[in-house]
PDB file of C-alpha atoms and ligand atoms in Angstrom:
ATOM      1  CA  MET A   1      16.983   2.602   1.671  1.00 69.00           C
ATOM      2  CA  ASP A   2      20.129   0.445   2.103  1.00 76.00           C
ATOM      3  CA  ASN A   3      18.386  -1.452   4.888  1.00 91.00           C
ATOM      4  CA  LEU A   4      15.444  -2.469   2.701  1.00 95.00           C
ATOM      5  CA  ASP A   5      14.176  -6.009   3.113  1.00 92.00           C
ATOM      6  CA  LYS A   6      15.693  -7.929   0.195  1.00 93.00           C
ATOM      7  CA  ASN A   7      13.406 -10.956  -0.106  1.00 94.00           C
ATOM      8  CA  ILE A   8      10.233  -9.316  -1.305  1.00 97.00           C
ATOM      9  CA  PRO A   9       8.193 -10.805  -4.190  1.00 98.00           C
ATOM     10  CA  VAL A  10       8.024  -7.420  -5.925  1.00 98.00           C
ATOM     11  CA  GLU A  11       6.519  -8.639  -9.189  1.00 98.00           C
ATOM     12  CA  GLU A  12       3.826 -10.717  -7.473  1.00 98.00           C
ATOM     13  CA  LEU A  13       2.848  -7.798  -5.245  1.00 98.00           C
ATOM     14  CA  ILE A  14       2.586  -5.442  -8.225  1.00 98.00           C
ATOM     15  CA  GLN A  15       0.497  -7.898 -10.210  1.00 98.00           C
ATOM     16  CA  SER A  16      -1.774  -8.438  -7.200  1.00 98.00           C
ATOM     17  CA  ALA A  17      -2.208  -4.681  -6.787  1.00 98.00           C
ATOM     18  CA  MET A  18      -3.013  -4.295 -10.480  1.00 98.00           C
ATOM     19  CA  GLN A  19      -5.670  -7.017 -10.277  1.00 98.00           C
ATOM     20  CA  ALA A  20      -7.186  -5.377  -7.195  1.00 98.00           C
ATOM     21  CA  ARG A  21      -7.278  -2.015  -8.961  1.00 98.00           C
ATOM     22  CA  ARG A  22      -9.820  -3.428 -11.417  1.00 97.00           C
ATOM     23  CA  LYS A  23     -12.277  -3.738  -8.516  1.00 98.00           C
ATOM     24  CA  ALA A  24     -12.019  -0.058  -7.507  1.00 98.00           C
ATOM     25  CA  HIS A  25     -15.315   1.627  -6.698  1.00 98.00           C
ATOM     26  CA  ALA A  26     -14.434   5.154  -7.794  1.00 98.00           C
ATOM     27  CA  PRO A  27     -17.443   6.669  -9.613  1.00 98.00           C
ATOM     28  CA  TYR A  28     -16.762  10.165  -8.226  1.00 98.00           C
ATOM     29  CA  SER A  29     -13.044  10.711  -8.819  1.00 98.00           C
ATOM     30  CA  GLY A  30     -12.578   8.210 -11.641  1.00 98.00           C
ATOM     31  CA  TYR A  31      -9.176   7.503 -10.050  1.00 98.00           C
ATOM     32  CA  TYR A  32      -8.583   3.768  -9.714  1.00 98.00           C
ATOM     33  CA  VAL A  33      -6.140   2.467  -7.099  1.00 98.00           C
ATOM     34  CA  GLY A  34      -5.026  -1.051  -6.165  1.00 98.00           C
ATOM     35  CA  ALA A  35      -2.791  -2.183  -3.330  1.00 98.00           C
ATOM     36  CA  ALA A  36      -1.261  -5.426  -2.104  1.00 99.00           C
ATOM     37  CA  VAL A  37       0.297  -5.919   1.300  1.00 98.00           C
ATOM     38  CA  LEU A  38       2.762  -8.659   2.264  1.00 98.00           C
ATOM     39  CA  THR A  39       2.377  -9.887   5.838  1.00 98.00           C
ATOM     40  CA  MET A  40       5.223 -11.090   8.053  1.00 97.00           C
ATOM     41  CA  ASP A  41       4.162 -14.674   7.315  1.00 96.00           C
ATOM     42  CA  ASN A  42       4.333 -13.917   3.577  1.00 97.00           C
ATOM     43  CA  ARG A  43       0.657 -13.824   2.727  1.00 98.00           C
ATOM     44  CA  ILE A  44      -0.678 -11.250   0.300  1.00 98.00           C
ATOM     45  CA  TYR A  45      -3.863  -9.254   0.938  1.00 98.00           C
ATOM     46  CA  THR A  46      -5.202  -6.906  -1.700  1.00 99.00           C
ATOM     47  CA  GLY A  47      -7.437  -3.857  -1.680  1.00 98.00           C
ATOM     48  CA  CYS A  48      -8.930  -1.182  -3.898  1.00 99.00           C
ATOM     49  CA  ASN A  49     -10.230   2.299  -3.174  1.00 98.00           C
ATOM     50  CA  ILE A  50     -13.899   2.333  -2.196  1.00 99.00           C
ATOM     51  CA  GLU A  51     -15.581   5.707  -2.611  1.00 98.00           C
ATOM     52  CA  ASN A  52     -18.858   6.844  -1.159  1.00 98.00           C
ATOM     53  CA  ALA A  53     -21.503   9.390  -2.137  1.00 98.00           C
ATOM     54  CA  SER A  54     -20.687  10.926   1.237  1.00 98.00           C
ATOM     55  CA  PHE A  55     -17.124  11.623   0.087  1.00 98.00           C
ATOM     56  CA  GLY A  56     -15.506  11.560   3.522  1.00 98.00           C
ATOM     57  CA  ALA A  57     -16.505   7.927   3.933  1.00 98.00           C
ATOM     58  CA  THR A  58     -14.124   6.921   1.129  1.00 98.00           C
ATOM     59  CA  VAL A  59     -11.403   4.411   1.979  1.00 98.00           C
ATOM     60  CA  CYS A  60      -8.086   4.219   0.089  1.00 99.00           C
ATOM     61  CA  ALA A  61      -6.814   1.022  -1.500  1.00 99.00           C
ATOM     62  CA  GLU A  62      -3.861   0.721   0.890  1.00 98.00           C
ATOM     63  CA  ARG A  63      -6.075   0.843   3.958  1.00 98.00           C
ATOM     64  CA  THR A  64      -8.526  -1.637   2.466  1.00 98.00           C
ATOM     65  CA  ALA A  65      -5.647  -4.101   1.977  1.00 98.00           C
ATOM     66  CA  ILE A  66      -4.170  -3.549   5.438  1.00 98.00           C
ATOM     67  CA  PHE A  67      -7.521  -3.746   7.214  1.00 98.00           C
ATOM     68  CA  LYS A  68      -8.257  -7.022   5.433  1.00 98.00           C
ATOM     69  CA  ALA A  69      -4.932  -8.454   6.649  1.00 98.00           C
ATOM     70  CA  VAL A  70      -5.396  -7.188  10.198  1.00 98.00           C
ATOM     71  CA  SER A  71      -8.970  -8.432  10.403  1.00 98.00           C
ATOM     72  CA  GLU A  72      -7.759 -11.888   9.346  1.00 98.00           C
ATOM     73  CA  GLY A  73      -5.327 -11.883  12.262  1.00 97.00           C
ATOM     74  CA  ARG A  74      -2.226 -10.805  10.311  1.00 96.00           C
ATOM     75  CA  GLY A  75      -1.361  -7.483  11.874  1.00 93.00           C
ATOM     76  CA  LYS A  76       2.319  -7.227  11.002  1.00 96.00           C
ATOM     77  CA  CYS A  77       3.504  -6.399   7.491  1.00 98.00           C
ATOM     78  CA  ARG A  78       6.748  -6.277   5.462  1.00 98.00           C
ATOM     79  CA  ALA A  79       5.866  -4.591   2.193  1.00 98.00           C
ATOM     80  CA  LEU A  80       3.108  -2.925   0.220  1.00 98.00           C
ATOM     81  CA  ALA A  81       2.650  -2.271  -3.495  1.00 98.00           C
ATOM     82  CA  VAL A  82       0.377   0.455  -4.823  1.00 98.00           C
ATOM     83  CA  THR A  83      -0.717   1.305  -8.323  1.00 98.00           C
ATOM     84  CA  GLY A  84      -3.090   4.058  -9.336  1.00 98.00           C
ATOM     85  CA  SER A  85      -4.178   6.091 -12.304  1.00 97.00           C
ATOM     86  CA  PRO A  86      -7.317   7.520 -13.847  1.00 97.00           C
ATOM     87  CA  LYS A  87      -9.755   4.783 -14.934  1.00 95.00           C
ATOM     88  CA  GLY A  88      -8.521   2.556 -17.777  1.00 91.00           C
ATOM     89  CA  GLU A  89      -5.949  -0.176 -18.195  1.00 88.00           C
ATOM     90  CA  GLU A  90      -3.005   2.133 -18.806  1.00 92.00           C
ATOM     91  CA  ILE A  91      -1.199   3.281 -15.656  1.00 94.00           C
ATOM     92  CA  THR A  92       0.100   6.707 -16.572  1.00 90.00           C
ATOM     93  CA  GLN A  93       1.637   7.764 -13.269  1.00 94.00           C
ATOM     94  CA  TYR A  94       3.261   6.658 -10.014  1.00 97.00           C
ATOM     95  CA  ALA A  95       0.647   6.862  -7.268  1.00 97.00           C
ATOM     96  CA  PHE A  96       2.093   7.451  -3.828  1.00 98.00           C
ATOM     97  CA  PRO A  97       0.267   6.501  -0.632  1.00 98.00           C
ATOM     98  CA  CYS A  98      -1.501   9.478   0.922  1.00 98.00           C
ATOM     99  CA  GLY A  99      -0.510  10.763   4.358  1.00 98.00           C
ATOM    100  CA  VAL A 100      -3.292   8.959   6.181  1.00 98.00           C
ATOM    101  CA  CYS A 101      -2.334   5.663   4.542  1.00 98.00           C
ATOM    102  CA  ARG A 102       1.345   6.193   5.434  1.00 98.00           C
ATOM    103  CA  GLN A 103       0.293   6.589   9.065  1.00 98.00           C
ATOM    104  CA  VAL A 104      -1.873   3.456   8.932  1.00 98.00           C
ATOM    105  CA  ILE A 105       0.908   1.453   7.270  1.00 98.00           C
ATOM    106  CA  SER A 106       3.284   2.542  10.048  1.00 98.00           C
ATOM    107  CA  GLU A 107       0.954   1.151  12.710  1.00 98.00           C
ATOM    108  CA  PHE A 108       1.452  -2.331  11.241  1.00 98.00           C
ATOM    109  CA  ALA A 109       5.089  -2.030  10.084  1.00 98.00           C
ATOM    110  CA  PRO A 110       7.316  -3.131  12.959  1.00 96.00           C
ATOM    111  CA  GLU A 111      10.496  -2.305  10.996  1.00 96.00           C
ATOM    112  CA  PRO A 112       9.957   0.963   9.053  1.00 97.00           C
ATOM    113  CA  GLU A 113      13.545   1.170   7.769  1.00 97.00           C
ATOM    114  CA  LYS A 114      13.198  -2.298   6.220  1.00 98.00           C
ATOM    115  CA  PHE A 115       9.548  -2.028   5.142  1.00 98.00           C
ATOM    116  CA  VAL A 116       9.332  -1.799   1.334  1.00 98.00           C
ATOM    117  CA  VAL A 117       6.805   0.493  -0.358  1.00 98.00           C
ATOM    118  CA  ILE A 118       6.548  -0.282  -4.076  1.00 98.00           C
ATOM    119  CA  VAL A 119       5.034   2.432  -6.241  1.00 98.00           C
ATOM    120  CA  ALA A 120       4.356   0.831  -9.593  1.00 98.00           C
ATOM    121  CA  ARG A 121       3.272   1.651 -13.095  1.00 98.00           C
ATOM    122  CA  SER A 122       3.836  -1.927 -14.304  1.00 97.00           C
ATOM    123  CA  LYS A 123       5.665  -5.042 -13.140  1.00 96.00           C
ATOM    124  CA  ASP A 124       8.891  -3.725 -14.693  1.00 96.00           C
ATOM    125  CA  ASP A 125       8.400  -0.026 -14.020  1.00 98.00           C
ATOM    126  CA  TYR A 126       8.379   0.802 -10.335  1.00 98.00           C
ATOM    127  CA  LYS A 127      10.142   2.697  -7.546  1.00 98.00           C
ATOM    128  CA  LEU A 128      11.084   1.335  -4.130  1.00 98.00           C
ATOM    129  CA  PHE A 129      11.082   3.306  -0.891  1.00 98.00           C
ATOM    130  CA  SER A 130      11.390   2.424   2.747  1.00 98.00           C
ATOM    131  CA  LEU A 131       8.479   3.449   4.943  1.00 98.00           C
ATOM    132  CA  GLU A 132      10.993   5.449   6.986  1.00 98.00           C
ATOM    133  CA  GLU A 133      11.686   7.579   3.883  1.00 98.00           C
ATOM    134  CA  LEU A 134       8.002   8.211   3.214  1.00 98.00           C
ATOM    135  CA  LEU A 135       7.068   8.887   6.844  1.00 98.00           C
ATOM    136  CA  PRO A 136      10.120  10.107   8.777  1.00 98.00           C
ATOM    137  CA  ALA A 137       9.909  11.089  12.449  1.00 96.00           C
ATOM    138  CA  SER A 138       6.525   9.457  12.719  1.00 96.00           C
ATOM    139  CA  PHE A 139       4.074   9.377  15.592  1.00 96.00           C
ATOM    140  CA  GLY A 140       3.584   5.853  16.884  1.00 95.00           C
ATOM    141  CA  GLN A 141       2.836   3.547  19.760  1.00 93.00           C
ATOM    142  CA  ASP A 142       6.078   4.530  21.518  1.00 91.00           C
ATOM    143  CA  GLN A 143       4.780   8.059  22.092  1.00 93.00           C
ATOM    144  CA  ILE A 144       1.750   6.869  24.002  1.00 94.00           C
ATOM    145  CA  VAL A 145       2.776   6.236  27.550  1.00 74.00           C
ATOM    146  CA  HIS A 146       0.365   4.118  29.548  1.00 72.00           C
TER     147      HIS A 146
HETATM  148  N1  LIG B 201      -6.631   7.045  -3.082  1.00 73.02           N
HETATM  149  C1  LIG B 201      -6.153   5.826  -2.693  1.00 73.02           C
HETATM  150  O1  LIG B 201      -6.813   4.798  -2.854  1.00 73.02           O
HETATM  151  N2  LIG B 201      -4.922   5.773  -2.133  1.00 73.02           N
HETATM  152  C2  LIG B 201      -4.126   6.856  -1.884  1.00 73.02           C
HETATM  153  O2  LIG B 201      -3.104   6.734  -1.254  1.00 73.02           O
HETATM  154  C3  LIG B 201      -4.496   8.160  -2.429  1.00 73.02           C
HETATM  155  C4  LIG B 201      -5.898   8.287  -2.895  1.00 73.02           C
HETATM  156  C5  LIG B 201      -7.965   7.119  -3.669  1.00 73.02           C
HETATM  157  C6  LIG B 201      -8.997   7.788  -2.796  1.00 73.02           C
HETATM  158  C7  LIG B 201      -9.996   8.280  -3.830  1.00 73.02           C
HETATM  159  O3  LIG B 201     -10.912   7.237  -4.108  1.00 73.02           O
HETATM  160  C8  LIG B 201      -9.163   8.522  -5.068  1.00 73.02           C
HETATM  161  O4  LIG B 201      -7.929   7.849  -4.861  1.00 73.02           O
HETATM  162  C9  LIG B 201      -8.904   9.990  -5.355  1.00 73.02           C
HETATM  163  O5  LIG B 201      -8.385  10.628  -4.233  1.00 73.02           O
END
């Protein structure tokens, strides 16, 4: 937590995530999620959750955002904001990234102790965590010996 990257545009990331949340395709759960990821070169990519009638094909907002960044050639990230709540403008809770999303974030977070995860209800109501805190002792590229 003390090692957290200090120069993160927290407010801009939250606002971007909140905008993205409006695009959620969540007719089955009614749970709307938005995410915004900050790449190493300080670009922001956003994503929403995209559900499917075949439920297992659903993709979370965080992964949508990260896959957009990676597919545009920006595969290293510094921070991610997430905001989620049942459908409607009011965000009533802090929505934490699920386990699968934490694992996917870690694949593209070269510095997990510095990587900032912002869990937000509004631009002035949020919590900050390092990725290391949310996914300690993680499995990663280092474990795979070629
Ligand atoms: N969801 C996300 O978008 N991100 C998470 O980290 C947790 C869950 C979505 C998936 C599904 O569309 C809805 O929230 C309910 O699980």
